[in-house]
mmCIF file of C-alpha atoms in Angstrom:
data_model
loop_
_atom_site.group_PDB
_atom_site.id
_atom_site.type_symbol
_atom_site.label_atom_id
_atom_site.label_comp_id
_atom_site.label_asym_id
_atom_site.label_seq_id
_atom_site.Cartn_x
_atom_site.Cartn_y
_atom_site.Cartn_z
ATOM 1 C CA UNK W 1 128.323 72.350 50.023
ATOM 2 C CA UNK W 2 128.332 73.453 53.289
ATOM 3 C CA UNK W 3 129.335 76.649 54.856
ATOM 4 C CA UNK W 4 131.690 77.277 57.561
ATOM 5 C CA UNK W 5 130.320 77.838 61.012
ATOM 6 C CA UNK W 6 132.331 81.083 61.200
ATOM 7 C CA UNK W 7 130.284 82.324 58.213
ATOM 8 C CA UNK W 8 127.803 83.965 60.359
ATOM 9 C CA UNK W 9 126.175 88.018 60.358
ATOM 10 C CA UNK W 10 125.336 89.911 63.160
ATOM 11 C CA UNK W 11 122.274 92.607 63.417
ATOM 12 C CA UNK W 12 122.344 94.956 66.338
ATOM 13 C CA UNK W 13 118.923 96.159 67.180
ATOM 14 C CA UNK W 14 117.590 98.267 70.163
ATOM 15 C CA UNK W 15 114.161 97.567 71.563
ATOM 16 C CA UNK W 16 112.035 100.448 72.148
ATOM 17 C CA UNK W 17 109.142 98.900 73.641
ATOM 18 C CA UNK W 18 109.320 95.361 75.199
ATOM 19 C CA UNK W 19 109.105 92.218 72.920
ATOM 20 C CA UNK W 20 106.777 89.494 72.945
ATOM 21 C CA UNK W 21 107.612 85.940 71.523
ATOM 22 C CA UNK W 22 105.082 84.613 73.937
ATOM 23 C CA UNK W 23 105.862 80.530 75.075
ATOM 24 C CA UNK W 24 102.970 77.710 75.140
ATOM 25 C CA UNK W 25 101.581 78.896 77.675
ATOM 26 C CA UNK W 26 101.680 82.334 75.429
ATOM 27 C CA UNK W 27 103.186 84.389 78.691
ATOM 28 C CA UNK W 28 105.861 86.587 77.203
ATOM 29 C CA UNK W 29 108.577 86.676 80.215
ATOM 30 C CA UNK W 30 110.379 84.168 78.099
ATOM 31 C CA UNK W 31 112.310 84.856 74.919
ATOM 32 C CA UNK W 32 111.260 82.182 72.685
ATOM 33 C CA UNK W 33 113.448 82.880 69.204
ATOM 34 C CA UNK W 34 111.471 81.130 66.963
ATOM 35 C CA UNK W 35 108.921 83.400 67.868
ATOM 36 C CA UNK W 36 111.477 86.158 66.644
ATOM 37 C CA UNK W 37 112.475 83.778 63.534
ATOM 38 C CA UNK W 38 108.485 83.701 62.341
ATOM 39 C CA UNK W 39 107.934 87.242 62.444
ATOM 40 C CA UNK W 40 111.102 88.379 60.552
ATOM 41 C CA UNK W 41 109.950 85.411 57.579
ATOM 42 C CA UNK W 42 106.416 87.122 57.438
ATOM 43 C CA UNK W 43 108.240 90.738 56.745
ATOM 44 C CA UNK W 44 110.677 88.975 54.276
ATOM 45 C CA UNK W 45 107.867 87.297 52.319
ATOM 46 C CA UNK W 46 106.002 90.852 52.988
ATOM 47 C CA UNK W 47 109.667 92.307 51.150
ATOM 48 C CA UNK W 48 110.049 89.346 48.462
ATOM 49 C CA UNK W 49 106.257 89.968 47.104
ATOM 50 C CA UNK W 50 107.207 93.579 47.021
ATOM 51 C CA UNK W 51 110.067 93.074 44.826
ATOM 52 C CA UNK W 52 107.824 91.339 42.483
ATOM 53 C CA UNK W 53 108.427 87.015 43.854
ATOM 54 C CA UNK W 54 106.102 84.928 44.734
ATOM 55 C CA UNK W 55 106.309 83.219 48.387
ATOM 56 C CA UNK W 56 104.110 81.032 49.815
ATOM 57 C CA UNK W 57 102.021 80.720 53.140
ATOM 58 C CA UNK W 58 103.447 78.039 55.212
ATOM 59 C CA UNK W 59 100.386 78.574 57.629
ATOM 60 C CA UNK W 60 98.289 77.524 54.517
ATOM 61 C CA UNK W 61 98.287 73.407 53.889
ATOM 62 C CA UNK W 62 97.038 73.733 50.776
ATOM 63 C CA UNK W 63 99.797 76.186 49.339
ATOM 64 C CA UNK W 64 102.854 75.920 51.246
ATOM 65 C CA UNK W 65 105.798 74.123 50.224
ATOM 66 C CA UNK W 66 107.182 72.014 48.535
ATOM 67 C CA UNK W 67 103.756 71.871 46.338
ATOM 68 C CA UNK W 68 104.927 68.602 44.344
ATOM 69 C CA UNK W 69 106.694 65.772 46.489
ATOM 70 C CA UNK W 70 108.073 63.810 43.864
ATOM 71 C CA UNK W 71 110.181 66.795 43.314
ATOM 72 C CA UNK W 72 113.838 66.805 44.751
ATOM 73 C CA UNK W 73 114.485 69.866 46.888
ATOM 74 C CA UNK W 74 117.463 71.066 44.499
ATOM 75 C CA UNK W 75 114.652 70.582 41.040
ATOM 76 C CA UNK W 76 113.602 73.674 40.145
ATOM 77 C CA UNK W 77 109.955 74.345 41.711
ATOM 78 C CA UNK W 78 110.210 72.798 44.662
ATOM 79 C CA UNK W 79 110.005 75.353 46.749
ATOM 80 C CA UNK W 80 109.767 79.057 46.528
ATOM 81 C CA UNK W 81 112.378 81.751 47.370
ATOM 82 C CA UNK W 82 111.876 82.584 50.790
ATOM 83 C CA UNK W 83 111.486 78.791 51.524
ATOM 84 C CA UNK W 84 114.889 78.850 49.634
ATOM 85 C CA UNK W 85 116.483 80.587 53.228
ATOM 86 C CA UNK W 86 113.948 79.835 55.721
ATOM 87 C CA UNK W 87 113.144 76.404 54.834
ATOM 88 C CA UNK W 88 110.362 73.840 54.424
ATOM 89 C CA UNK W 89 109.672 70.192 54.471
ATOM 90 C CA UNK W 90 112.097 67.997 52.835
ATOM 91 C CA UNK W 91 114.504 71.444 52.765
ATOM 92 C CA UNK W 92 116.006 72.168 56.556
ATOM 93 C CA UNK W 93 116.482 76.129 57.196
ATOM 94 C CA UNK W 94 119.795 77.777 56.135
ATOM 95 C CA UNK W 95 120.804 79.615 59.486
ATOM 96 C CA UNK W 96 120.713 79.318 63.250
ATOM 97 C CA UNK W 97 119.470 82.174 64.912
ATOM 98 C CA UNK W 98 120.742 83.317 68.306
ATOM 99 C CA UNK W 99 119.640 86.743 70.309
ATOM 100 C CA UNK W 100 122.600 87.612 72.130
ATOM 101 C CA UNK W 101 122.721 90.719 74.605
ATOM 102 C CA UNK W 102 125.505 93.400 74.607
ATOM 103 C CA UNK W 103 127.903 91.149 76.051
ATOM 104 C CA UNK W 104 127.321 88.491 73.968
ATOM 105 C CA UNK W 105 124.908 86.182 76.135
ATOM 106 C CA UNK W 106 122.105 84.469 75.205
ATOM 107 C CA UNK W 107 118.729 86.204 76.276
ATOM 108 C CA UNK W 108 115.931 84.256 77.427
ATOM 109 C CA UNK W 109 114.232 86.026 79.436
ATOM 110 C CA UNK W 110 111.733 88.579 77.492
ATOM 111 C CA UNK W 111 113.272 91.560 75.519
ATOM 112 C CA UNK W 112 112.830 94.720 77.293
ATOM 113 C CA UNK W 113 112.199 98.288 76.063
ATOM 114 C CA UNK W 114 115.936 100.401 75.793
ATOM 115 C CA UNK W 115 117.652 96.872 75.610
ATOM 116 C CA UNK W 116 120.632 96.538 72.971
ATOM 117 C CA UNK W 117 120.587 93.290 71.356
ATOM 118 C CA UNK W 118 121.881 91.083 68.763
ATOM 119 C CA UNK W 119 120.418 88.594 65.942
ATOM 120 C CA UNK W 120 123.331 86.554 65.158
ATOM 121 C CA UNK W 121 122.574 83.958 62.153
ATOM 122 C CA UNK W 122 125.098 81.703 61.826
ATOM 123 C CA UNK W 123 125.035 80.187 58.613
ATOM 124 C CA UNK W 124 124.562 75.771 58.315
ATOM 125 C CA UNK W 125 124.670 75.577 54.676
ATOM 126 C CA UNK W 126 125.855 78.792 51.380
ATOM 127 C CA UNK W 127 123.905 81.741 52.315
ATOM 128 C CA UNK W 128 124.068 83.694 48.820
ATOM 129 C CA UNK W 129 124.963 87.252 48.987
ATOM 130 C CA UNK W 130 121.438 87.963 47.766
ATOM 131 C CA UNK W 131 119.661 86.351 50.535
ATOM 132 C CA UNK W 132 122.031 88.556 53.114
ATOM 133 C CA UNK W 133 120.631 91.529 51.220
ATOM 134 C CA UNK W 134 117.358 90.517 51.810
ATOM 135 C CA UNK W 135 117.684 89.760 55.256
ATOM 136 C CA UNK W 136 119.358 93.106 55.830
ATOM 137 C CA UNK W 137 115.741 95.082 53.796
ATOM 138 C CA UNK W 138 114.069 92.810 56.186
ATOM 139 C CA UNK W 139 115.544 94.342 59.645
ATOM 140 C CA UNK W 140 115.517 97.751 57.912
ATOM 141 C CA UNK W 141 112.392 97.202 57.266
ATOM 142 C CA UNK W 142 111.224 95.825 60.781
ATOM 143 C CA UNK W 143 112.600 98.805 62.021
ATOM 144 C CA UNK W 144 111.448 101.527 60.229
ATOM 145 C CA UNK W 145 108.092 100.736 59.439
ATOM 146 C CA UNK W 146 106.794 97.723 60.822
ATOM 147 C CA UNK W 147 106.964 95.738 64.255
ATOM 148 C CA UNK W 148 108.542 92.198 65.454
ATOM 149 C CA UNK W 149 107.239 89.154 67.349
ATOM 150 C CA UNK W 150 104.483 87.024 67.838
ATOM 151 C CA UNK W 151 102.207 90.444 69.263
ATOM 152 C CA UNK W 152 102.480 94.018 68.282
ATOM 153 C CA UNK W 153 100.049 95.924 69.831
ATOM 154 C CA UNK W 154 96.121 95.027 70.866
ATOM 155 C CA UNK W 155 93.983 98.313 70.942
ATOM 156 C CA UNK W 156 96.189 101.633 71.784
ATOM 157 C CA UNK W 157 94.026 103.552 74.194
ATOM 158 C CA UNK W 158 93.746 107.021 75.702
ATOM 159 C CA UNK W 159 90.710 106.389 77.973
ATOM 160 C CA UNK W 160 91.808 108.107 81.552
ATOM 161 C CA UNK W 161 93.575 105.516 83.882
ATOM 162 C CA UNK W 162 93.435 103.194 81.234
ATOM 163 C CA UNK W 163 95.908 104.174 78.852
ATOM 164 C CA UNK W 164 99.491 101.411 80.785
ATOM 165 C CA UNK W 165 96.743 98.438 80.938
ATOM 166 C CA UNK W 166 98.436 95.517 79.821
ATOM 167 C CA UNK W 167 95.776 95.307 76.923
ATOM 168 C CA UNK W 168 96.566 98.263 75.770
ATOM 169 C CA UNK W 169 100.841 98.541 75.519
ATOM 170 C CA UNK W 170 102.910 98.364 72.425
ATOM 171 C CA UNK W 171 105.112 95.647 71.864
ATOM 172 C CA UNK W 172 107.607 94.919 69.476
ATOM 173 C CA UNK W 173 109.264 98.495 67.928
ATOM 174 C CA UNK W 174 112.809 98.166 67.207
ATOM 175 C CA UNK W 175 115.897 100.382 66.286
ATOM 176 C CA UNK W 176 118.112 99.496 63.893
ATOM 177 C CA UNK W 177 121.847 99.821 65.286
ATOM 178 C CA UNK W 178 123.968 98.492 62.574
ATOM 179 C CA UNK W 179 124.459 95.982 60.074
ATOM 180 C CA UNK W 180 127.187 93.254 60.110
ATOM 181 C CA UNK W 181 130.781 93.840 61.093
ATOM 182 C CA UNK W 182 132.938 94.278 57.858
ATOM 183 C CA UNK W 183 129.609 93.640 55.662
ATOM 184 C CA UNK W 184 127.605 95.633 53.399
ATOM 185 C CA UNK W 185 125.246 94.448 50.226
ATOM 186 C CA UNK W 186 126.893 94.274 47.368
ATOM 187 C CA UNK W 187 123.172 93.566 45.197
ATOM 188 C CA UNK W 188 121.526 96.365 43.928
ATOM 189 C CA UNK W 189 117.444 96.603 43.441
ATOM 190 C CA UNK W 190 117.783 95.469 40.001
ATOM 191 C CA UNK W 191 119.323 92.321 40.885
ATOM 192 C CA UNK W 192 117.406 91.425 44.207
ATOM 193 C CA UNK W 193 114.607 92.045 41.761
ATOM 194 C CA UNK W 194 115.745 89.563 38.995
ATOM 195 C CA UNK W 195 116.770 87.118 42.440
ATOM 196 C CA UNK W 196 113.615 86.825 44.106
ATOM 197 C CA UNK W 197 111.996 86.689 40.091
ATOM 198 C CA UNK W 198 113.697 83.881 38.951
ATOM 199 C CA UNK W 199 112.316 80.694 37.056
ATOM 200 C CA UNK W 200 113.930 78.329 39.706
ATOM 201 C CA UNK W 201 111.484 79.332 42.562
ATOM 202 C CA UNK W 202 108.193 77.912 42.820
ATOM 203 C CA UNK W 203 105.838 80.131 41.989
ATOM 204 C CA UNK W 204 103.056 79.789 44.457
ATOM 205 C CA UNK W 205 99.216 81.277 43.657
ATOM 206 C CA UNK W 206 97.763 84.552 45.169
ATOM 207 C CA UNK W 207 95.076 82.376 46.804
ATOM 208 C CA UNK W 208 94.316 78.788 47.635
ATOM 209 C CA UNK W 209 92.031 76.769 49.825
ATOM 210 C CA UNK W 210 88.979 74.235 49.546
ATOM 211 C CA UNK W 211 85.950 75.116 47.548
ATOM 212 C CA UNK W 212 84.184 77.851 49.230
ATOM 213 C CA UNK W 213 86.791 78.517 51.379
ATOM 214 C CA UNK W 214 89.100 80.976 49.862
ATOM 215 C CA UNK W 215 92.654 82.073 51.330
ATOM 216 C CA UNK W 216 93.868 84.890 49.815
ATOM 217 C CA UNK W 217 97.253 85.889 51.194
ATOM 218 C CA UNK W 218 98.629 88.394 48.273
ATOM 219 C CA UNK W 219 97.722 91.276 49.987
ATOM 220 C CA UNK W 220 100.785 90.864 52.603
ATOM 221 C CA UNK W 221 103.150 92.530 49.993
ATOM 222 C CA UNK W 222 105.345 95.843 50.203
ATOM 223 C CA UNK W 223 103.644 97.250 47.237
ATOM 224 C CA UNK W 224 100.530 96.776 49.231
ATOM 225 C CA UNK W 225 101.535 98.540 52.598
ATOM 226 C CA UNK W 226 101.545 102.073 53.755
ATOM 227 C CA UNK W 227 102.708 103.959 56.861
ATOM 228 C CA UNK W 228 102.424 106.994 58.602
ATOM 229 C CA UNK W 229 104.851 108.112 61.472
ATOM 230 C CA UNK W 230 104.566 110.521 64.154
ATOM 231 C CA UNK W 231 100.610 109.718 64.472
ATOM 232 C CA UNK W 232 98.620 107.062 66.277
ATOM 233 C CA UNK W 233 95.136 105.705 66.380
ATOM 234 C CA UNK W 234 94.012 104.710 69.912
ATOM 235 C CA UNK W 235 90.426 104.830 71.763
ATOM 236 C CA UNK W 236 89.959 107.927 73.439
ATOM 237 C CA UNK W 237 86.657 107.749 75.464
ATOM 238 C CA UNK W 238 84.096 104.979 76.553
ATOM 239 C CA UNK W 239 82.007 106.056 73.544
ATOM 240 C CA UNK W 240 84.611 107.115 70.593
ATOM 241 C CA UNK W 241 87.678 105.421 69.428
ATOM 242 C CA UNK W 242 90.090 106.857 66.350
ATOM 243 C CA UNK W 243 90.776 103.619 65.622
ATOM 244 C CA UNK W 244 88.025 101.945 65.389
ATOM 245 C CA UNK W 245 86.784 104.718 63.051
ATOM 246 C CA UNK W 246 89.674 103.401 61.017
ATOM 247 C CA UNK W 247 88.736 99.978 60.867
ATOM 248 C CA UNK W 248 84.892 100.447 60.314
ATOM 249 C CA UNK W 249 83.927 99.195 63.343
ATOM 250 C CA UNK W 250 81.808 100.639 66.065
ATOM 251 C CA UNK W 251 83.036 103.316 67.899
ATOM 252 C CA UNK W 252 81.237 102.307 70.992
ATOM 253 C CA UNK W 253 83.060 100.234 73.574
ATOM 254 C CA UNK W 254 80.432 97.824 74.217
ATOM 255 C CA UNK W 255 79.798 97.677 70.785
ATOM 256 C CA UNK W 256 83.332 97.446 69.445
ATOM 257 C CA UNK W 257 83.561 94.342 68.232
ATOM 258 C CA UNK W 258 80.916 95.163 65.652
ATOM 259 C CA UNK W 259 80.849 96.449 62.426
ATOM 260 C CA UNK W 260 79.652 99.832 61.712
ATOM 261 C CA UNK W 261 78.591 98.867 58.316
ATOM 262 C CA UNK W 262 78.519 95.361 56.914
ATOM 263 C CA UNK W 263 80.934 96.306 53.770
ATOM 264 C CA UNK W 264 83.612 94.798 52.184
ATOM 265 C CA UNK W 265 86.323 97.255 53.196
ATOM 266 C CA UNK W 266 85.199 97.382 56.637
ATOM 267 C CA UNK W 267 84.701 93.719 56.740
ATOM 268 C CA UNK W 268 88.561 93.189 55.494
ATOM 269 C CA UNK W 269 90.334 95.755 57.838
ATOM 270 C CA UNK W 270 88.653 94.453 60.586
ATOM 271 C CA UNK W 271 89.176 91.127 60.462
ATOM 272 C CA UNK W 272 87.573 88.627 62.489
ATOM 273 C CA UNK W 273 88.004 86.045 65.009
ATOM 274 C CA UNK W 274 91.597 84.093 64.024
ATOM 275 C CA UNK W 275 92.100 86.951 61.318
ATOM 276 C CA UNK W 276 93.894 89.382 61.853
ATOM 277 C CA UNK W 277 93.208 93.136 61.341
ATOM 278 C CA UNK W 278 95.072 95.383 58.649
ATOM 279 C CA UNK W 279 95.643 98.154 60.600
ATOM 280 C CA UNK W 280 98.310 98.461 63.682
ATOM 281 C CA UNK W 281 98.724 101.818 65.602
ATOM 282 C CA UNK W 282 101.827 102.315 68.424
ATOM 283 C CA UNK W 283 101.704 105.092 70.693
ATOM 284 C CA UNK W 284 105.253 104.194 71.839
ATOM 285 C CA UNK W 285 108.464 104.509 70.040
ATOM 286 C CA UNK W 286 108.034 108.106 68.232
ATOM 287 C CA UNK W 287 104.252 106.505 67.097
ATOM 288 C CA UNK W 288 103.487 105.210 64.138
ATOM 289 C CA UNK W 289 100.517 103.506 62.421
ATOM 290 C CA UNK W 290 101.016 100.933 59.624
ATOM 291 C CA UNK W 291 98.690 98.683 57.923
ATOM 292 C CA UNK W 292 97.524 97.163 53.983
ATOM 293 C CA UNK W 293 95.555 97.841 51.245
ATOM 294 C CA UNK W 294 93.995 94.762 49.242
ATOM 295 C CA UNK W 295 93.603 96.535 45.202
ATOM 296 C CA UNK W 296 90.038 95.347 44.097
ATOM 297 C CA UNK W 297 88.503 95.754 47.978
ATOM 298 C CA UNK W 298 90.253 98.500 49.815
ATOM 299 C CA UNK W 299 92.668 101.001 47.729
ATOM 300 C CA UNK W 300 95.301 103.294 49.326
ATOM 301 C CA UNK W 301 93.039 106.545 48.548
ATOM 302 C CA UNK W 302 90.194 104.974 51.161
ATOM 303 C CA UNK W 303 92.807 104.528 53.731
ATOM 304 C CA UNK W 304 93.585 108.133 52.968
ATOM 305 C CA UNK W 305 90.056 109.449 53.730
ATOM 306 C CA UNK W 306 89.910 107.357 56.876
ATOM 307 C CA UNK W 307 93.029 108.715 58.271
ATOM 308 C CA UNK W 308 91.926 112.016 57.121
ATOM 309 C CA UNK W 309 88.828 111.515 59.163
ATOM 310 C CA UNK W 310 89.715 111.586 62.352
ATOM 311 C CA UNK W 311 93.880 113.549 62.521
ATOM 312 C CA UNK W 312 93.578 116.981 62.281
ATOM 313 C CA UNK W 313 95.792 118.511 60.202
ATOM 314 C CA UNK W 314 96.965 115.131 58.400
ATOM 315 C CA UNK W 315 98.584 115.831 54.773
ATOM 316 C CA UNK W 316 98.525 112.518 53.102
ATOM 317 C CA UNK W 317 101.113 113.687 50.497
ATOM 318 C CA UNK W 318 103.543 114.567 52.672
ATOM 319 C CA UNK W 319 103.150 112.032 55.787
ATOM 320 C CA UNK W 320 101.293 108.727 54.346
ATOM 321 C CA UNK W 321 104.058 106.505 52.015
ATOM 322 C CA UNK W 322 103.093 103.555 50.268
ATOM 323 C CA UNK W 323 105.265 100.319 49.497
ATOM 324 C CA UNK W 324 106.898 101.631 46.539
ATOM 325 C CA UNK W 325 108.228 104.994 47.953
ATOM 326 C CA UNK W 326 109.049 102.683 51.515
ATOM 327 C CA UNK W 327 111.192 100.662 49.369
ATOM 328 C CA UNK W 328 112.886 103.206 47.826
ATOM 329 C CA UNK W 329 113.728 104.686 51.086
ATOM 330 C CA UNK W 330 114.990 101.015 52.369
ATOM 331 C CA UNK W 331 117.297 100.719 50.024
ATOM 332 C CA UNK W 332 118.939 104.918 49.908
ATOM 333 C CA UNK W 333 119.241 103.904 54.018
ATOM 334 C CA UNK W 334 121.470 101.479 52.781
ATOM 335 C CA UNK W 335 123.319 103.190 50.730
ATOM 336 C CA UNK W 336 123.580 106.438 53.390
ATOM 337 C CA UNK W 337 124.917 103.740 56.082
ATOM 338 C CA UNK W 338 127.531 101.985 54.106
ATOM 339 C CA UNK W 339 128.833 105.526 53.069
ATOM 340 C CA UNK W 340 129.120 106.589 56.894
ATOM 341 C CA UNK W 341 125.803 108.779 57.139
ATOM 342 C CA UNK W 342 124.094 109.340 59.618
#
């Protein structure tokens, strides 16, 4: 059945650094929405596998979905939950997204820091109550803990007439303004739980790939992630860099790119070319550094250590939170804004 065109939910956001969605030609003076629209479905699989679903990696050809072709898109196991609302082939996307500005314009030029703006998804097809909820964690948790668009932040610096270079800014912080007009989530945990958990999603594996050539994506899950605010990593001289301390790599800048020991853990949070580090730093914004854990290589008591290592003062039990507390916290901001709190 389809939905009406009026069935559509507004987010109002405010940027607190500028936003990159990056074009083609990946310069970010243009607002490119799909470049919005991919990072908010990496955060909601990032939410859905913290709840306890499955979702798959539709960067990965040989896991994302639908798995099984003969399969109509309505069968059970076609596709998993997140493809459910974002879509995938043979299943179009539920919504139309639109960034509007605060008088309800279109944007295209690039988001700025201190800009009000809004995420309008206007719903093509039923959008069930539980996906709104989902999408509302989602923002929430953009907000609060992570970042949005197609870059975040490259290497935070406080070298001496260094620290504005391009290469070094924050991008993508956000402040959550308010939720829909008239709207509030009417699911609780238990249910978004027993939602995202149910036997009609496809149920994608932790890992996939050729032989030999392993892709493991499991690790992007709430219960995986930690954050600490108020504190950033950054490099602070030619010759000694916080954050690459972090990461295991080199402290040196001419040596940076290398490891400081060939190990597992290091290996992991570093990343390599076309992978992605685990750890993300933001001097802007009220700072905060965020990253993952992966149980079996790196656990949350490593990350600790690290941290430990190079902020003076840090208490771990009262400023690092892990997914499981973070969610908690997601959903009691709920609660405290649709009872008027501040």
């Amino acid at each position: 059945m389809n939905a009406s065109l009026s069935d559509l939910k507004e987010w109002k956001l405010k940027a607190l650094t500028d936003i990159w969605t990056g074009d083609a030609e990946r310069r970010g003076d243009r607002l490119i929405p799909t470049g919005l629209l991919g990072s908010i479905r990496w955060w909601f699989e990032v939410l859905v596998r913290g709840l306890g679903g499955k979702a798959c990696d539709p960067s990965d050809s040989h896991n994302r979905c639908p798995q099984d072709s003969r399969k109509k898109p309505t069968d059970p196991g076609h596709h998993c939950v997140v493809c459910e609302l974002f879509g995938c082939t043979g299943w179009a996307r539920k919504f139309r997204l639109m960034v509007l500005d605060s008088q309800g314009q279109v944007i295209q030029g690039q988001i700025k820091a201190n800009t009000e703006f809004t995420l309008r998804f206007v719903a093509l097809r039923t959008i069930r109550e539980e996906e709104w909820c989902l999408l509302d964690l989602t923002m929430r948790l953009l907000a609060d803990y992570g970042a949005i668009g197609g870059k975040t932040v490259l290497k935070p610096s406080n070298e001496q007439g260094r620290q504005n270079a391009f290469h070094h800014r924050d991008f993508g912080l956000i402040q959550y303004l308010s939720a829909p007009d008239g709207w509030s989530c009417a699911r609780s945990q238990s249910e978004l739980t027993a939602y995202v958990c149910d036997t009609q999603w496809r149920k994608p594996p932790d890992t996939s790939g050729p032989q030999g050539q392993t892709h493991d994506f499991s690790w992007a899950s709430l219960q995986n992630f930690w954050c600490v605010k108020g504190r950033y990593l950054a490099r602070q001289y030619a010759v000694e860099s916080t954050f690459n301390q972090v990461i295991g790599r080199k402290e040196r800048k001419k040596q940076a790119q290398q490891l400081e020991s060939d190990t597992p853990v290091n290996r992991w949070l570093a990343g390599r070319q076309q992978e992605s580090k685990k750890v993300f730093s933001f001097k802007a914004g009220g700072r905060r550094t965020f990253g993952f854990v992966k149980p079996g290589t790196v656990e949350f008591d490593e990350i600790k250590q690290r941290l430990r290592n190079v902020w003076s003062g840090f208490n771990p039990d009262s400023e690092f939170k892990e997914g499981d507390n973070i969610l908690s916290e997601l959903f009691r901001l709920r609660q405290s804004s649709e009872g008027g709190a501040p």
